[in-house]
Coordinates of C-alpha atoms in Angstrom, one line a residue:
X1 CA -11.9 25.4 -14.2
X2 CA -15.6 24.9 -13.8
X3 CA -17.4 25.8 -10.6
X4 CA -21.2 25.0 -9.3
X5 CA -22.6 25.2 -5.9
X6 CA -25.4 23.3 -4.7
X7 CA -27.0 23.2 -0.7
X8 CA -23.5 24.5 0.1
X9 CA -21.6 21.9 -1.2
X10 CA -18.7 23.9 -3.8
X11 CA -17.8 21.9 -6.7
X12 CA -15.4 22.1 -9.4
X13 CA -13.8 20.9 -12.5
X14 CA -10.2 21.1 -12.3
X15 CA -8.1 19.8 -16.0
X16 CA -4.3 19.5 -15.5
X17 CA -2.3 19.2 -18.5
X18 CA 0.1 15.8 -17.9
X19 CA 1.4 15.7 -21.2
X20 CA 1.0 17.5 -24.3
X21 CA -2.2 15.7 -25.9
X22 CA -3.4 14.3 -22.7
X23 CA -5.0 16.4 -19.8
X24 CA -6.0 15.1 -16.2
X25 CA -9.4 15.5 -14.5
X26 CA -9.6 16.4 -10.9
X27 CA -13.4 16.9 -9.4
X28 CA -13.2 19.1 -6.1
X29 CA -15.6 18.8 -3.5
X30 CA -16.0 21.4 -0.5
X31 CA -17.7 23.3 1.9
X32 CA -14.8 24.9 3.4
X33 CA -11.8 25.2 0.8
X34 CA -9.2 25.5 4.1
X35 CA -10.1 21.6 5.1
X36 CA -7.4 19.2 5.3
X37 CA -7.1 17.9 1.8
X38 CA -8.2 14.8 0.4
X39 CA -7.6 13.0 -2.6
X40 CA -9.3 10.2 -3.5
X41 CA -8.2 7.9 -6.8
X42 CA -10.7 4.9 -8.4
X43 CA -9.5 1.3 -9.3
X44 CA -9.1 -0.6 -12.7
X45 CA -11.9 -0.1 -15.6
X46 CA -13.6 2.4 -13.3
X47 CA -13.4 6.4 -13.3
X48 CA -13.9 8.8 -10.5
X49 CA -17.6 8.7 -10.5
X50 CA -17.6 5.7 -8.2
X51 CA -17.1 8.3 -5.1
X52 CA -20.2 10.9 -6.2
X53 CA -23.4 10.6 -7.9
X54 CA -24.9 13.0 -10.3
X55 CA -27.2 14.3 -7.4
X56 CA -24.2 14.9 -5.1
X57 CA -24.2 12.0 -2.8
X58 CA -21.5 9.4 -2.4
X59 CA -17.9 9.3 -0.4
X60 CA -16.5 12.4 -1.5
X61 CA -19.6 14.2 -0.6
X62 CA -20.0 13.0 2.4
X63 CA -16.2 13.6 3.5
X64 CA -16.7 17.2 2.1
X65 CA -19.5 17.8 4.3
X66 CA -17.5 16.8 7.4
X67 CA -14.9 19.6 6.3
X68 CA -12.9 18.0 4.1
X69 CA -11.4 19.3 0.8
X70 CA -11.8 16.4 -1.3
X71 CA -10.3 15.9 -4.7
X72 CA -11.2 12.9 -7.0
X73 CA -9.0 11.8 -9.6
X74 CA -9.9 10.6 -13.2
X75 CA -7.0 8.5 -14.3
X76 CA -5.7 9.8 -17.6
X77 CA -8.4 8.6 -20.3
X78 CA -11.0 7.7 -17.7
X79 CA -13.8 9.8 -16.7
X80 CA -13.8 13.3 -18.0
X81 CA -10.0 13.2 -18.2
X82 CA -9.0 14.2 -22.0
X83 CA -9.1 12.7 -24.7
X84 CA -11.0 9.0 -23.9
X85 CA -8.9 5.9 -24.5
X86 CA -8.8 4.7 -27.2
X87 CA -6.9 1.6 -29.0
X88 CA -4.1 4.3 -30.1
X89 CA -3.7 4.5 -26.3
X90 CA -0.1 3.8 -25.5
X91 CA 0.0 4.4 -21.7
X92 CA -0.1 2.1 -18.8
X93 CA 0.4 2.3 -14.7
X94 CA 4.4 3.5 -15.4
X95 CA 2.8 6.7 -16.7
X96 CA -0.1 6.5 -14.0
X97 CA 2.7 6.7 -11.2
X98 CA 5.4 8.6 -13.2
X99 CA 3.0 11.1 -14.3
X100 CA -0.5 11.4 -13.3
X101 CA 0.3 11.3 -9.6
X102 CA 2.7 13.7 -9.4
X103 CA 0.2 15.8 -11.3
X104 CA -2.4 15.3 -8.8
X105 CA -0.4 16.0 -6.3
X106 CA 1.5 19.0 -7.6
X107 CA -1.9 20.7 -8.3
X108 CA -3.5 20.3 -4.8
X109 CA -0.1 21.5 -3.1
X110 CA -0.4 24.4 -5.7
X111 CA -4.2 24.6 -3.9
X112 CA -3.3 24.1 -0.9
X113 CA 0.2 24.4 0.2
X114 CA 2.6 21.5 1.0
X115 CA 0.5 20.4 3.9
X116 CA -0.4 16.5 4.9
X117 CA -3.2 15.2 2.7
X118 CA -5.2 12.2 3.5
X119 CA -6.0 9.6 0.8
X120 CA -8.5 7.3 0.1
X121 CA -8.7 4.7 -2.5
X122 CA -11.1 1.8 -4.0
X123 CA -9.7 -1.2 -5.7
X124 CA -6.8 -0.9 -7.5
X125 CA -6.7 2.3 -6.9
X126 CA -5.1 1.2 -3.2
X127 CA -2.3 -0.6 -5.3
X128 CA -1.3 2.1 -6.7
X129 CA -1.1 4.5 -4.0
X130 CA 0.8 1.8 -2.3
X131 CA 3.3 1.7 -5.4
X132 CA 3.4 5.5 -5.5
X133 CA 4.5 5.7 -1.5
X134 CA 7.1 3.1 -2.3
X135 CA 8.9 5.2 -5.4
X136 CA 7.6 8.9 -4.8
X137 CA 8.1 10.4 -8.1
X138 CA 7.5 14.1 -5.9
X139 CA 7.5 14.4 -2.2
X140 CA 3.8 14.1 -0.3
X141 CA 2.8 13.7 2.8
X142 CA 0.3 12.0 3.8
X143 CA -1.0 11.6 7.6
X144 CA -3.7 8.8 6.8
X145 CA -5.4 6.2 4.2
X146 CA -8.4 4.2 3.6
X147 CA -8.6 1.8 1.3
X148 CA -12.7 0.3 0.1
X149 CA -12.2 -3.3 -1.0
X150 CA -7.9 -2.9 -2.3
X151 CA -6.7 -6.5 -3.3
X152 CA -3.3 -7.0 -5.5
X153 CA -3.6 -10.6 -6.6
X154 CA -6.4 -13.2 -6.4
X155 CA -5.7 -16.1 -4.2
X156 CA -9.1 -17.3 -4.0
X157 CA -11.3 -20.0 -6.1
X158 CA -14.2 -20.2 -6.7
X159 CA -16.7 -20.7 -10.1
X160 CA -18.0 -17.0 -9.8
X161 CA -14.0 -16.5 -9.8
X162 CA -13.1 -18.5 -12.6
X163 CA -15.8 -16.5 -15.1
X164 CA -15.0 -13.1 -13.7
X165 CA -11.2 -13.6 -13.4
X166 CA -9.8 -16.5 -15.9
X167 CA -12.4 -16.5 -18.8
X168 CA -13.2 -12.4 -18.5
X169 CA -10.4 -10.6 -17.3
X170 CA -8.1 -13.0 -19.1
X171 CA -9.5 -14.5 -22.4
X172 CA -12.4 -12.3 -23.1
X173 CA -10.4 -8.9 -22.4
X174 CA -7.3 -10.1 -24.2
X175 CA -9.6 -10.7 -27.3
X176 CA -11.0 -7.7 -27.4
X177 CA -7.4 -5.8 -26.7
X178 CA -6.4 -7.8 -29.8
X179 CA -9.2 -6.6 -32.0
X180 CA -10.1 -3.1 -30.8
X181 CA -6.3 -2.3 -29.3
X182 CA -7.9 -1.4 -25.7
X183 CA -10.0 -2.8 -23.1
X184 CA -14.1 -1.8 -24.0
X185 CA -14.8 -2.5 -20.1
X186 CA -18.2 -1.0 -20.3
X187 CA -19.2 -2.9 -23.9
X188 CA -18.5 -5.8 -22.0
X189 CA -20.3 -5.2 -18.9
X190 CA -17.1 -5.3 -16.7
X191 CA -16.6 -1.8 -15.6
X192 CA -17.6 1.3 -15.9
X193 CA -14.5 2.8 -18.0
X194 CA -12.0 1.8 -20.2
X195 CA -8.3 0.3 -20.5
X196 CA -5.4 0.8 -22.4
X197 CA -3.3 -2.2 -23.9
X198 CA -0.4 -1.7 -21.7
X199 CA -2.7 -0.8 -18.7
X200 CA -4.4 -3.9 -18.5
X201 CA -0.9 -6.4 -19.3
X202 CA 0.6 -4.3 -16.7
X203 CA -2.3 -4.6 -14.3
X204 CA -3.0 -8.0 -15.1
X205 CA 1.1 -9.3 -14.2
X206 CA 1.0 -7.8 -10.9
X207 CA -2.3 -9.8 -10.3
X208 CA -0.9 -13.4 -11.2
X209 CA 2.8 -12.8 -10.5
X210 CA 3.6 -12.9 -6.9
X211 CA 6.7 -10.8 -6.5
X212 CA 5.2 -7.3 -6.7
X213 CA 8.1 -6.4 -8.7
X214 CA 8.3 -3.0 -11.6
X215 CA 7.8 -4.2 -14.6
X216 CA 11.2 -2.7 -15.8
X217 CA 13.6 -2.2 -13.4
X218 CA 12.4 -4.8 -11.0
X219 CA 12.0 -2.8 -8.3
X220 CA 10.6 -4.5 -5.0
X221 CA 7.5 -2.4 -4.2
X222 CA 6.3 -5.0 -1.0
X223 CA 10.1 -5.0 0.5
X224 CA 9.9 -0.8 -0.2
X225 CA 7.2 -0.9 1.8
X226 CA 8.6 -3.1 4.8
X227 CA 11.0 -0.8 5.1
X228 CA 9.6 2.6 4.9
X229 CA 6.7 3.9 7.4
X230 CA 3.1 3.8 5.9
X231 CA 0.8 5.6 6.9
X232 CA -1.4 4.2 8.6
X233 CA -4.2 2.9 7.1
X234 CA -7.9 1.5 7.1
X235 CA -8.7 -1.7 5.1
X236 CA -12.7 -2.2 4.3
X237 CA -13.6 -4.9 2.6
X238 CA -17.1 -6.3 1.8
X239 CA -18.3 -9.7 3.3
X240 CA -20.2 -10.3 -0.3
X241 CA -17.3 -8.9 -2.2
X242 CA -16.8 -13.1 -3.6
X243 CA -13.3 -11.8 -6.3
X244 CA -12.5 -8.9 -6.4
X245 CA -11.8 -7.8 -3.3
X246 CA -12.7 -10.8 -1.5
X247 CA -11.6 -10.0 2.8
X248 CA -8.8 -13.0 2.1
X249 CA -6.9 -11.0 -0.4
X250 CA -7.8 -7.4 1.3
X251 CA -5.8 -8.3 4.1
X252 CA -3.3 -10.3 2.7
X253 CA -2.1 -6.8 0.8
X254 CA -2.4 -5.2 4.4
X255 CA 0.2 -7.6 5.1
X256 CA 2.1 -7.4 2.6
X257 CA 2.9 -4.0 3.1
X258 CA 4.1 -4.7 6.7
X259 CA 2.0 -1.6 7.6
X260 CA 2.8 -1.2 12.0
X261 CA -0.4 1.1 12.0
X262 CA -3.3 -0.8 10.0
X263 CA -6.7 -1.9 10.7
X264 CA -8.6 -4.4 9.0
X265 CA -12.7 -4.9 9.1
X266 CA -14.9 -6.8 6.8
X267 CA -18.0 -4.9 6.2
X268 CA -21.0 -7.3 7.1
X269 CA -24.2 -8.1 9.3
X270 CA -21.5 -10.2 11.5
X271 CA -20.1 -7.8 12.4
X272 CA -22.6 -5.5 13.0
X273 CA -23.0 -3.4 10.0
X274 CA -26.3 -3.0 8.1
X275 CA -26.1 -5.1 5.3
X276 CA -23.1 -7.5 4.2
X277 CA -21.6 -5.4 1.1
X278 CA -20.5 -6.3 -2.1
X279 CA -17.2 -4.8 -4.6
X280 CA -19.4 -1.7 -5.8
X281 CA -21.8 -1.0 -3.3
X282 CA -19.8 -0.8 -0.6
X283 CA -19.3 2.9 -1.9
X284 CA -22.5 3.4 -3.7
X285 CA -25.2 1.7 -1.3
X286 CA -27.4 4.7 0.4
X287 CA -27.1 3.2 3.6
X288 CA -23.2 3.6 3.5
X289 CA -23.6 7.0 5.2
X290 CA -24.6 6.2 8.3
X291 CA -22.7 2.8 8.4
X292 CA -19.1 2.5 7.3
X293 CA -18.1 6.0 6.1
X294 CA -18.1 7.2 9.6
X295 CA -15.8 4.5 10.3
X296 CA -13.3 6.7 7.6
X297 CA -13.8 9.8 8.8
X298 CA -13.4 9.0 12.4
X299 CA -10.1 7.3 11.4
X300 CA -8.9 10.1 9.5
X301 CA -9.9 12.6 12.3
X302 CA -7.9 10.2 14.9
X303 CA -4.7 11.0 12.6
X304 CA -5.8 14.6 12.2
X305 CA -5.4 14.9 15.7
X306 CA -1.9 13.4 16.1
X307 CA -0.8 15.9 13.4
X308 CA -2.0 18.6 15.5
X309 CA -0.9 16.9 18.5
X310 CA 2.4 16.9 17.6
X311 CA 2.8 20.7 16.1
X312 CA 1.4 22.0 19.4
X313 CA 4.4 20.1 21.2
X314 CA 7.0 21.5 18.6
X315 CA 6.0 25.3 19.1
X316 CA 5.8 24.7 22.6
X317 CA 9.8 22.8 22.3
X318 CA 10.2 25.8 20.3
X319 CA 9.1 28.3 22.6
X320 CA 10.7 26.8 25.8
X321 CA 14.1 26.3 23.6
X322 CA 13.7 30.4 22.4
X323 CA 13.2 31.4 26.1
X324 CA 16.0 29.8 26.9
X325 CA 18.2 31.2 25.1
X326 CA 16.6 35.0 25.6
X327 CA 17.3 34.3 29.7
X328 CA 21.2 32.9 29.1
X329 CA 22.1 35.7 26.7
X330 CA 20.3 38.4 29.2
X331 CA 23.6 39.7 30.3
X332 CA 25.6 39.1 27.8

């Protein structure tokens, strides 16, 4: 476990065996290491690097500096997550949310207790937090999400959409998959990170198929959803984000998950926001910090609240219940 410090901002990097070749990569960011947790997970051919820069700004620094304990995962093979991917990479999103999140999780409870974490997602990386609530592999709670630009399938058209989705995503990738045996995302100018085989097919049929169904067992993750209490949770999306994570499909996953306590806002001049934002730099944009992100942390704070809200009513039930008894067994 590495640590550094820099203009009070503790970071640190956490490795988590998941399996016994493979080993997880959680980044920590803090001021205060007794902040309500955070954990924070990137989207498909991407790594956890979308939420910091190298010179310690970004979304995770920023929620750390408003007294959050933030955690950032690499996805197994991504980032500094070990070893790289690879085409003898045989894992896909079944390991993702039979193993790797119930690592992530087990090691911030180990940090900092079983207490409610917030979480906060971009891309698919709100899918599968989504799936993960559905069919818990452990027990977490968590008081509040926010979701930057999280779409599950493509309804849209459009030509930018038919390069990026059908000819890209679909011929190009599946090419190279044949020849290399995984997904070169960053060779190919699509992403910052890389895919395995099974990653990308399994990615890829939740996209065009419109049951959100396990690939498996056929599990219904959407009716899972309808049925269960989500937490509530903030959709962002960017008014220039044209694929993928076009406002259309952003909300049409908000409502898919029949979520009773969401809210939805497309990040653009029209609605009063400093620039209109696109799929990357709705995170990464400098001016992010004094726009949108305090949008997140005033919605987590606003579900911090009820949390603390509703302890402060249970030891005061507690306490009236306690006295109580004391004053009927008095003479006893």
């Amino acid at each position: 476990m590495a640590e550094t410090a820099t203009t009070s901002l503790q970071t640190q990097s956490i490795y988590i065996p998941v399996t016994a070749t493979d080993t997880l990569h959680l980044k920590r960011f803090s001021q205060n290491q007794q902040g309500p947790p955070v954990l924070l997970v990137h989207g498909s051919i991407e790594n956890g690097r979308i939420f910091y820069s190298k010179s310690g700004k970004g979304f995770a620094p920023f929620l750390a500096q408003q007294g959050y304990d933030v955690f950032v995962a690499d996805l197994r093979g991504r980032g500094k997550s070990k070893p790289a991917i690879s085409g003898d990479s045989d894992f896909g999103l079944t390991h993702t949310l039979e193993e790797d999140f119930p690592a992530f999780i087990n090691k911030i409870k180990e940090l900092k207790g079983d207490v409610p974490q917030f979480w906060g997602a971009h891309s698919w990386g709100g899918v599968l937090m989504l799936a993960y609530l559905a069919r818990p592999a452990v027990p977490v709670k968590v008081q509040a999400m926010a979701f930057f630009a999280s779409k599950r399938r493509i309804s849209i058209w459009s030509p930018k959409k038919f390069f990026m989705i059908d000819v890209m995503w679909n011929w190009v990738a599946k090419a190279a998959v044949a020849v290399t045996g995984a997904l070169p995302a960053e060779k190919l100018k699509m992403g910052s990170d890389r895919e395995t085989r099974l990653t990308h097919l399994q990615t890829n049929d939740w996209v065009v198929k419109k049951p959100w169904r396990h690939w498996h067992d056929k599990f219904d993750y959407a009716s899972a959803l309808q049925q269960m209490e989500v937490p509530p949770t903030l959709y962002l999306a960017g008014a220039k984000d044209d694929v993928l994570g076009n406002p259309v499909d952003v909300e049409k996953l908000l409502l898919e998950t029949g979520s009773k306590q969401a809210a939805f806002r497309v990040l653009g001049k029209a609605n009063g926001h400093l620039h209109d934002y696109d799929h990357i730099n709705i995170l990464t944009h400098k001016d992010a910090v004094r726009d949108h992100f305090q949008m997140v942390s005033k919605w987590f704070r606003k579900f911090e609240q009820v949390q603390l809200t509703e302890e402060k009513q249970s030891h005061s039930s507690d306490a009236v219940k306690a006295a109580s008894f004391i004053k009927a067994n008095q003479h006893v």
